[in-house]
Structures are given as C-alpha cells and as structure tokens.
Coordinates of C-alpha atoms in Angstrom, one line a residue:
X1 CA 0.2 0.1 0.3
X2 CA 1.1 3.6 -0.7
X3 CA -0.1 6.5 1.9
X4 CA -1.9 9.8 0.7
X5 CA 0.0 12.6 2.3
X6 CA -1.1 16.4 2.1
X7 CA 2.0 19.2 2.6
X8 CA 1.8 23.2 2.6
X9 CA 3.1 24.7 -0.2
X10 CA 6.8 25.1 0.3
X11 CA 7.0 21.8 2.4
X12 CA 7.5 18.0 1.7
X13 CA 5.3 15.3 2.1
X14 CA 6.6 12.2 2.5
X15 CA 5.5 9.2 0.2
X16 CA 5.5 5.5 1.7
X17 CA 5.7 2.3 0.2
X18 CA 4.4 -0.6 3.0
X19 CA 4.8 -4.5 1.7
X20 CA 2.5 -6.4 3.2
X21 CA 4.5 -8.9 4.5
X22 CA 8.2 -9.0 5.9
X23 CA 11.0 -9.2 3.4
X24 CA 13.1 -7.9 1.3
X25 CA 12.2 -5.2 -1.6
X26 CA 12.8 -3.7 -4.7
X27 CA 11.1 -1.0 -5.2
X28 CA 9.8 0.4 -9.0
X29 CA 8.1 3.9 -8.3
X30 CA 6.0 5.4 -11.2
X31 CA 5.5 9.3 -10.6
X32 CA 3.9 12.7 -12.3
X33 CA 5.7 14.6 -14.1
X34 CA 7.8 17.1 -12.5
X35 CA 8.6 15.2 -10.1
X36 CA 12.6 13.9 -9.2
X37 CA 13.3 10.3 -10.0
X38 CA 13.4 8.3 -6.3
X39 CA 15.1 5.4 -7.1
X40 CA 14.7 2.3 -5.4
X41 CA 13.3 3.1 -1.7
X42 CA 10.6 2.3 0.1
X43 CA 10.4 6.3 1.2
X44 CA 11.0 9.3 -0.4
X45 CA 9.8 13.6 0.3
X46 CA 8.5 15.0 -2.4
X47 CA 6.8 18.5 -3.4
X48 CA 5.2 17.7 -6.4
X49 CA 1.3 17.0 -6.1
X50 CA 0.2 14.4 -8.1
X51 CA 0.1 10.2 -7.9
X52 CA 2.8 8.2 -7.0
X53 CA 2.5 4.2 -7.8
X54 CA 5.1 1.4 -6.6
X55 CA 5.2 -2.4 -7.2
X56 CA 7.4 -4.1 -5.3
X57 CA 9.7 -7.7 -6.0
X58 CA 10.7 -9.7 -3.4
X59 CA 14.3 -10.3 -3.5
X60 CA 14.1 -13.7 -2.9
X61 CA 11.5 -15.0 -4.8
X62 CA 11.7 -12.2 -7.5
X63 CA 7.6 -12.2 -7.2
X64 CA 6.1 -8.9 -7.9
X65 CA 3.7 -7.0 -5.8
X66 CA 0.5 -5.7 -7.9
X67 CA 1.0 -1.8 -8.4
X68 CA -0.1 0.3 -5.7
X69 CA -0.9 3.8 -5.7
X70 CA -1.2 6.8 -3.4
X71 CA -1.7 10.5 -4.1
X72 CA 0.1 13.5 -2.8
X73 CA -1.9 16.5 -2.4
X74 CA 0.1 20.0 -1.9
X75 CA -2.3 22.5 0.1
X76 CA -1.9 26.2 -0.9
X77 CA -0.5 28.5 2.5
X78 CA -3.4 31.1 2.6
X79 CA -2.6 34.9 1.6
X80 CA -3.8 37.9 4.4
X81 CA -3.7 41.5 3.8
X82 CA -4.1 43.6 6.7
X83 CA -5.6 47.7 6.4
X84 CA -3.6 50.9 7.4
X85 CA -5.2 53.1 9.5
X86 CA -4.7 56.4 10.3
X87 CA -6.4 58.0 12.9
X88 CA -6.2 61.2 15.2
X89 CA -5.2 61.3 18.6
X90 CA -8.0 60.5 21.3
X91 CA -9.6 58.1 18.6
X92 CA -9.2 54.2 17.6
X93 CA -8.8 52.4 14.0
X94 CA -10.5 49.1 13.3
X95 CA -7.5 47.0 11.9
X96 CA -8.7 44.3 10.0
X97 CA -6.8 41.1 8.4
X98 CA -8.3 39.7 5.1
X99 CA -8.1 36.4 4.0
X100 CA -7.3 35.9 0.2
X101 CA -9.5 32.8 0.3
X102 CA -12.8 32.0 2.1
X103 CA -12.3 29.2 4.8
X104 CA -11.8 29.2 8.2
X105 CA -8.7 30.3 9.8
X106 CA -6.8 30.8 13.4
X107 CA -5.0 34.5 14.0
X108 CA -1.7 35.1 15.2
X109 CA -1.1 38.8 15.5
X110 CA 2.6 40.7 16.4
X111 CA 1.4 44.6 18.1
X112 CA 3.7 47.1 18.7
X113 CA 5.4 47.9 22.0
X114 CA 2.1 49.4 24.3
X115 CA -0.8 47.9 22.4
X116 CA -2.7 45.5 23.6
X117 CA -2.6 41.5 22.0
X118 CA -6.1 41.4 20.4
X119 CA -5.8 37.3 20.5
X120 CA -7.2 35.2 17.8
X121 CA -9.6 37.3 16.3
X122 CA -9.4 38.9 12.3
X123 CA -10.4 42.5 13.7
X124 CA -9.8 44.8 16.5
X125 CA -9.6 48.3 17.6
X126 CA -6.1 50.3 18.7
X127 CA -5.4 53.7 19.5
X128 CA -1.8 52.3 19.5
X129 CA 0.4 53.7 16.5
X130 CA 2.6 51.2 15.1
X131 CA 2.8 48.4 12.5
X132 CA 0.5 45.8 13.4
X133 CA 1.3 41.9 11.3
X134 CA -0.5 38.9 11.4
X135 CA -0.3 35.2 10.3
X136 CA -3.2 32.7 9.2
X137 CA -3.5 29.3 10.0
X138 CA -6.0 27.5 7.4
X139 CA -8.1 25.3 10.3
X140 CA -8.3 23.1 7.8
X141 CA -5.2 22.4 5.9
X142 CA -3.2 23.9 8.9
X143 CA -1.1 25.8 6.5
X144 CA -0.1 29.1 7.1
X145 CA 0.9 32.7 5.4
X146 CA 3.1 34.6 5.1
X147 CA 3.1 38.2 7.3
X148 CA 0.8 40.4 6.6
X149 CA 1.1 43.9 7.9
X150 CA -0.7 47.2 8.2
X151 CA 0.5 50.7 9.9
X152 CA -1.5 52.7 12.2
X153 CA -0.8 56.4 12.2
X154 CA -2.0 58.6 14.9
X155 CA -2.1 62.0 13.8
X156 CA -1.8 65.2 16.6
X157 CA -5.0 66.9 16.9
X158 CA -3.9 70.3 16.5
X159 CA -4.2 73.1 19.4
X160 CA -5.5 76.7 18.9
X161 CA -5.3 79.9 20.6
X162 CA -7.5 82.8 20.6
X163 CA -6.7 86.6 22.0
X164 CA -8.9 88.1 23.8
X165 CA -8.9 91.6 22.2
X166 CA -10.3 95.0 24.1
X167 CA -11.6 98.0 22.5
X168 CA -13.0 101.6 23.4
X169 CA -16.1 102.1 21.4
X170 CA -16.0 103.0 18.0
X171 CA -13.3 101.2 16.9
X172 CA -12.7 97.8 15.3
X173 CA -10.6 95.4 16.6
X174 CA -9.1 92.1 15.2
X175 CA -9.8 88.6 16.8
X176 CA -7.3 85.6 15.7
X177 CA -7.3 82.2 16.4
X178 CA -3.3 80.8 16.1
X179 CA -2.8 77.3 15.1
X180 CA -0.1 75.4 17.9
X181 CA 2.0 73.7 15.1
X182 CA 2.7 75.0 11.2
X183 CA 0.2 73.1 8.7
X184 CA -3.0 74.3 6.5
X185 CA -6.0 74.8 8.6
X186 CA -10.0 75.6 8.0
X187 CA -11.4 77.6 10.2
X188 CA -14.8 76.9 11.7
X189 CA -16.2 80.2 14.1
X190 CA -19.2 80.6 16.6
X191 CA -20.0 84.2 16.5
X192 CA -21.5 86.3 19.2
X193 CA -25.6 87.1 18.5
X194 CA -24.8 90.4 16.0
X195 CA -21.5 89.3 14.8
X196 CA -21.2 88.9 11.2
X197 CA -19.5 85.1 10.8
X198 CA -16.4 85.5 9.3
X199 CA -16.1 82.5 7.7
X200 CA -12.8 80.0 6.8
X201 CA -10.0 82.3 8.1
X202 CA -7.4 82.8 10.7
X203 CA -8.2 86.6 11.6
X204 CA -10.9 89.0 11.2
X205 CA -11.9 93.0 12.5
X206 CA -15.3 93.0 14.3
X207 CA -16.9 95.7 16.6
X208 CA -19.6 93.4 18.7
X209 CA -18.7 92.2 21.8
X210 CA -19.0 88.6 23.5
X211 CA -17.2 85.3 23.2
X212 CA -15.9 84.3 19.9
X213 CA -15.0 80.2 19.7
X214 CA -13.5 78.2 17.1
X215 CA -12.6 74.7 15.9
X216 CA -9.6 74.2 13.3
X217 CA -9.0 71.3 10.9
X218 CA -5.3 70.2 9.9
X219 CA -6.6 70.0 6.3
X220 CA -3.7 67.5 5.9
X221 CA -4.9 64.5 8.4
X222 CA -8.4 65.7 9.3
X223 CA -8.0 66.1 12.7
X224 CA -9.6 69.1 14.8
X225 CA -8.8 71.0 17.7
X226 CA -10.9 71.7 20.8
X227 CA -13.1 74.2 20.6
X228 CA -11.7 77.8 22.4
X229 CA -13.3 80.8 23.3
X230 CA -11.8 84.3 23.2
X231 CA -13.7 87.4 24.1
X232 CA -14.1 90.6 22.8
X233 CA -14.8 93.7 25.1
X234 CA -16.0 96.9 23.7
X235 CA -15.5 99.7 26.7
X236 CA -17.8 102.5 26.5
X237 CA -16.4 106.2 26.1
X238 CA -17.0 107.5 29.5
X239 CA -18.6 111.0 30.0
X240 CA -16.2 114.1 30.8
X241 CA -15.2 114.5 34.2
X242 CA -17.2 116.5 36.3
X243 CA -14.6 119.6 36.5
X244 CA -13.0 121.8 39.0
X245 CA -15.1 125.1 40.3
X246 CA -14.3 128.3 38.1
X247 CA -12.5 131.3 40.1
X248 CA -11.4 134.4 40.4
X249 CA -8.0 134.9 42.9
X250 CA -5.9 138.0 43.8
X251 CA -2.3 137.7 42.6
X252 CA -1.6 137.6 46.0
X253 CA -3.3 134.6 47.2
X254 CA -2.4 131.4 47.7
X255 CA -4.1 129.5 44.6
X256 CA -6.2 126.4 45.5
X257 CA -5.9 123.3 43.7
X258 CA -8.7 122.3 41.3
X259 CA -10.4 118.9 41.8
X260 CA -11.6 116.8 39.2
X261 CA -13.8 113.8 40.0
X262 CA -15.4 110.7 37.5
X263 CA -15.7 106.9 37.2
X264 CA -14.4 105.1 40.4
X265 CA -11.4 103.8 38.7
X266 CA -10.7 106.5 36.1
X267 CA -7.2 108.5 35.7
X268 CA -7.7 112.1 35.0
X269 CA -4.6 113.8 32.8
X270 CA -4.7 117.9 32.8
X271 CA -4.0 120.1 29.9
X272 CA -3.3 123.4 28.7
X273 CA -5.2 123.4 25.5
X274 CA -8.9 122.5 23.8
X275 CA -6.4 120.4 21.3
X276 CA -5.2 118.6 24.6
X277 CA -1.6 118.1 23.0
X278 CA 0.1 119.8 26.0
X279 CA -0.2 117.8 29.3
X280 CA 0.8 119.5 32.0
X281 CA -0.6 116.7 35.3
X282 CA -2.2 113.8 36.6
X283 CA -4.2 112.8 39.0
X284 CA -8.1 114.5 40.4
X285 CA -6.2 117.5 41.5
X286 CA -4.0 120.6 39.7
X287 CA -3.2 123.5 41.2
X288 CA -3.7 126.5 39.1
X289 CA -0.4 128.9 38.4
X290 CA -0.5 132.2 40.0
X291 CA 0.2 133.8 36.4
X292 CA -2.0 137.1 35.8
X293 CA -5.0 136.9 33.2
X294 CA -7.5 134.1 32.5
X295 CA -6.3 130.8 32.2
X296 CA -8.3 127.4 30.8
X297 CA -7.4 124.5 31.8
X298 CA -8.6 121.0 30.5
X299 CA -9.1 117.8 31.6
X300 CA -10.3 113.9 30.8
X301 CA -10.8 111.0 32.2
X302 CA -9.8 107.3 31.4
X303 CA -11.7 104.5 32.1
X304 CA -10.5 100.6 31.3
X305 CA -8.4 102.3 28.7
X306 CA -10.7 104.7 26.7
X307 CA -10.3 108.5 27.1
X308 CA -13.6 110.6 27.8
X309 CA -14.1 114.1 26.1
X310 CA -12.7 116.9 28.0
X311 CA -14.1 119.4 30.8
X312 CA -12.5 122.6 31.4
X313 CA -11.6 124.8 34.3
X314 CA -10.9 128.7 34.1
X315 CA -8.9 130.6 36.4
X316 CA -8.8 134.6 36.4
X317 CA -5.9 136.2 38.7
X318 CA -6.2 139.1 39.2
X319 CA -3.4 141.9 40.9
X320 CA -5.6 142.8 43.4
X321 CA -3.5 146.2 45.3
X322 CA -4.6 147.2 48.2
X323 CA -5.2 151.2 48.2
X324 CA -5.2 152.9 52.0
X325 CA -6.6 156.1 52.0
X326 CA -4.5 158.5 54.8
X327 CA -7.9 160.5 55.8
X328 CA -11.4 160.5 55.6
X329 CA -14.8 162.8 56.4
X330 CA -17.2 161.0 58.1
X331 CA -19.6 164.1 58.3
X332 CA -22.5 162.3 56.9
X333 CA -22.6 164.5 53.4
X334 CA -22.2 160.9 51.6
X335 CA -18.7 161.8 50.3
X336 CA -15.8 159.7 51.9
X337 CA -18.1 158.9 55.0
X338 CA -16.0 155.9 56.2
X339 CA -12.4 154.6 55.4
X340 CA -12.4 152.7 52.3
X341 CA -9.4 149.9 52.0
X342 CA -9.6 149.1 48.5
X343 CA -9.4 145.9 47.4
X344 CA -8.1 144.9 51.2
X345 CA -10.9 141.3 51.3
X346 CA -9.7 140.4 47.4
X347 CA -6.3 140.7 48.0
X348 CA -6.0 139.4 51.6
X349 CA -9.5 137.2 52.3
X350 CA -8.0 137.0 55.5
X351 CA -7.0 140.2 57.3
X352 CA -8.2 141.7 60.3
X353 CA -8.1 146.0 60.5
X354 CA -7.2 147.4 64.1
X355 CA -7.6 151.0 64.8
X356 CA -6.1 152.5 68.2
X357 CA -6.1 156.4 69.7
X358 CA -2.3 157.5 70.5
X359 CA -2.8 155.9 74.0
X360 CA -3.0 152.5 72.6
X361 CA -6.2 151.9 73.0
X362 CA -8.5 149.9 70.4
X363 CA -10.9 151.6 69.2
X364 CA -12.0 149.5 66.2
X365 CA -11.4 146.0 65.0
X366 CA -13.2 144.2 61.5
X367 CA -14.7 141.5 61.4
X368 CA -11.9 138.6 59.9
X369 CA -11.4 138.6 56.0
X370 CA -15.0 141.1 55.7
X371 CA -13.7 144.6 56.5
X372 CA -15.9 145.6 53.5
X373 CA -19.4 144.7 55.3
X374 CA -18.6 146.7 58.5
X375 CA -15.6 149.4 57.7
X376 CA -14.6 152.0 60.3
X377 CA -16.6 154.6 59.9
X378 CA -14.4 157.1 63.1
X379 CA -16.8 155.7 65.3
X380 CA -16.6 154.0 69.0
X381 CA -19.3 152.7 71.1
X382 CA -21.6 154.6 68.9
X383 CA -20.1 157.8 69.8
X384 CA -18.5 160.3 66.7
X385 CA -14.4 160.4 67.6
X386 CA -12.8 164.0 67.1
X387 CA -11.0 165.0 64.0
X388 CA -7.4 164.2 64.7
X389 CA -4.7 161.2 63.8
X390 CA -5.5 157.5 64.4
X391 CA -2.7 154.7 64.5
X392 CA -4.0 151.2 62.6
X393 CA -2.4 147.7 62.2
X394 CA -3.4 146.0 59.2
X395 CA -2.7 142.5 59.7
X396 CA -2.7 140.5 56.0
X397 CA -3.3 137.0 57.7
X398 CA -1.0 135.8 54.3
X399 CA 1.5 133.3 53.5
X400 CA 4.2 135.6 54.9
X401 CA 2.5 136.9 57.8
X402 CA 2.9 140.6 56.7
X403 CA 1.4 143.7 58.2
X404 CA 0.8 147.3 57.4
X405 CA 0.8 150.2 60.0
X406 CA 0.0 153.9 60.2
X407 CA -1.8 156.8 60.8
X408 CA -5.3 157.8 59.2
X409 CA -6.5 161.1 59.9
X410 CA -10.2 162.8 60.3
X411 CA -11.2 165.0 58.9
X412 CA -14.2 167.2 59.2
X413 CA -15.5 169.8 56.7

C-alpha cells in the first residue's frame, strides 16, 4: 500500500510504500510529471502533487506485487492583507486581516510596544500607533500564510489659541486664531449674536463684543482641535469728568488746587490746550499757576483705556493791589464818610483791621476777612471820634505773615 500525504506549499510530503509482509524488496516507482526520480526506495519526500505508484519485488523469490498508488496533495498557503489606518489623537483605529480566500482561519498577531494583543481575532480596534502583523493558519489544512502587516498612524489633534482683544467703543478690533503647529487649517467660528460670521479665516475684525469660539481642522490629517474661546470687550467712552470750579484770585493769594471727579476707577489728565496736545499734570487735583490773566485748564478721564471728552476750568488771577487812604471825612455828607481800603478783602481774604488812639486803646476791629462789610466810620462805642490822627494795624494773614501799619486822619468840614 502507498499512503496519500498532504503538505503545504513550500514543504515536502513523505510518500511511503508499505509491504504486506516482511521481506526484502525492490521498489519500482511511477511518478507524476515534474517530480524528481526517487529510485529503489521504500520512502521519500516530494513537493510535487500527483499520483505516485509502486510495484515491489521480493528479492528472494523475485515475485512482484500488483501496482499500488498514493496521492500527494499540496495545499496552497493562504494569503492575508491588513489595512493601514490613520486616526486622530484620542480616537481608535479598526484593523482587519483579510484572507485571500474563504475558509476558517486562526489569527496570530504581532503588535507594537504598548498595544494590547487582541488574540485570535480577525478584526479589532487600537489607539496605539505602529505596525501590526498577522499570520493566518487554515484550520482545515494547517497551512499558514506569510506575514501580512498594516500600519496605524496616530495624528496629533491640532491646538489653537484665540486672543482676547479690548477696544473702546467705535474702534474695530482684530480677532486671531493661532494654530499651535505649522500646517494648513480650516477655521470654523461661532460668533455672538449680532456679529457677522467671518467664515473660514484665521483673523478678522469686529466691533461686536462677546465670546468668539473656533475649531480648527488640519487639512492634511482631518484632525480637529478642541473648541477654544476668545472674548471681545468693547469698553464705552466715558463721559467728560466733573471739572473743578471756576475761580478768581488775587495774585497775592495762595491758589487752591482744582479738584475733578469722575468714574470710580478713572485716571485724570490735565491739559493746557483744547487740542489736548500739551499735558501738564495727572491726578484728581491740579494747582493752577499764579499768573495774572485768564487761564483755561482742560481735563479728561480715562476708564479702562478709553478717554473721555474734555471738560474745562477757568482760573482768573488779578493783581488786586490795595489802596489805604491816609484820611477820610465822616460828616454824613455822602462823600468819603468811611475809611475805604480798596480791594482789601479781595487781595487778602483773611485780613483783620485794628485802629488805636494815641494812647494805644483799641477803637475798632473788623470782622476777619470782611472789612468791606463793616468798614471803620470814625466811631467808637457808637460815638463819633474827634478830628485827629489815629493809628492802624492791618494784619494781612497771608503766607508771609505781613502787616501794614500807619496813621489815618479824621477830617471834618
């Protein structure tokens, strides 16, 4: 008898002739075309499919058998392909081993470091990049394929930043989405109510406040970023500040600082001209210059970077020189009836006038800073004083501590 072995392509099958009884035999083989001659042997290996026949002859009796045959079957090795996959970071790829012909197979995978071996399956998901190779074995023939491989590429998701611009009302500003890496990207914007969607651009101008969101997609990989927001802030133009009070001074006075008020977080800038080109100070107060004449000061307030229109304060400085008469005539004729010290109250608002007789007795003292409201009329205790010379001291109560002293004479017609 002759066996009928099977083998896989690339392997050898062993053909064996088995005599029916013990003895020493010669073997005469008939082999298929293409097979290598095997000679006088009871067993040999071959990789050629077909029918192998043999007649054996007993060397002692020279008696021969009838022909016996066996069939050698060479089973084809299966083939397999594995798909390549390209995914974005955070997603998973589906890998599938596809045999070249229908049958039942076992699957043996070789995977990259860090990946989980899927076991004996034809398809699975993975998020680990690298080369995945598989060998399949036909469950019916036991023949295995050459290794088939597929490559998993994990593309990074792009990143993007969006600026947070701030502008004053009436001034457009620019929104810009900046990709975190080089590449060509598509831009999908979500804009606040009232704003015009700019379309597929990375930068645009707007005058509408609110939150602007963008998602960018890499044109080469199809991977998209997370949604990133930027906030547009449009600050209002503040109203003109409440300016200081207009004032008139004598040149001899200490000028009082001008005080301005406005919004709680405002800063103030003072200017010497209506064109606001000559800044002369900052802060809520500014001391005017003691310069004779009329000076107009302009002030603005700045809130959140936005500058208001200006308001103005007018300061007038006059010479206000006082005139001290040396005599007067308190005779009730309507002319020169009291001692008129011209511009005293204007020039020295804290003045005080005191009059004495020759013995140093005080005859009169004015209200402080209000001599003109109650000037000396030549009386003492409601009695008219006689003609004569009287002594005065005028305490100016100015910054220098000055006084004026002299003699004033009462004359009567």
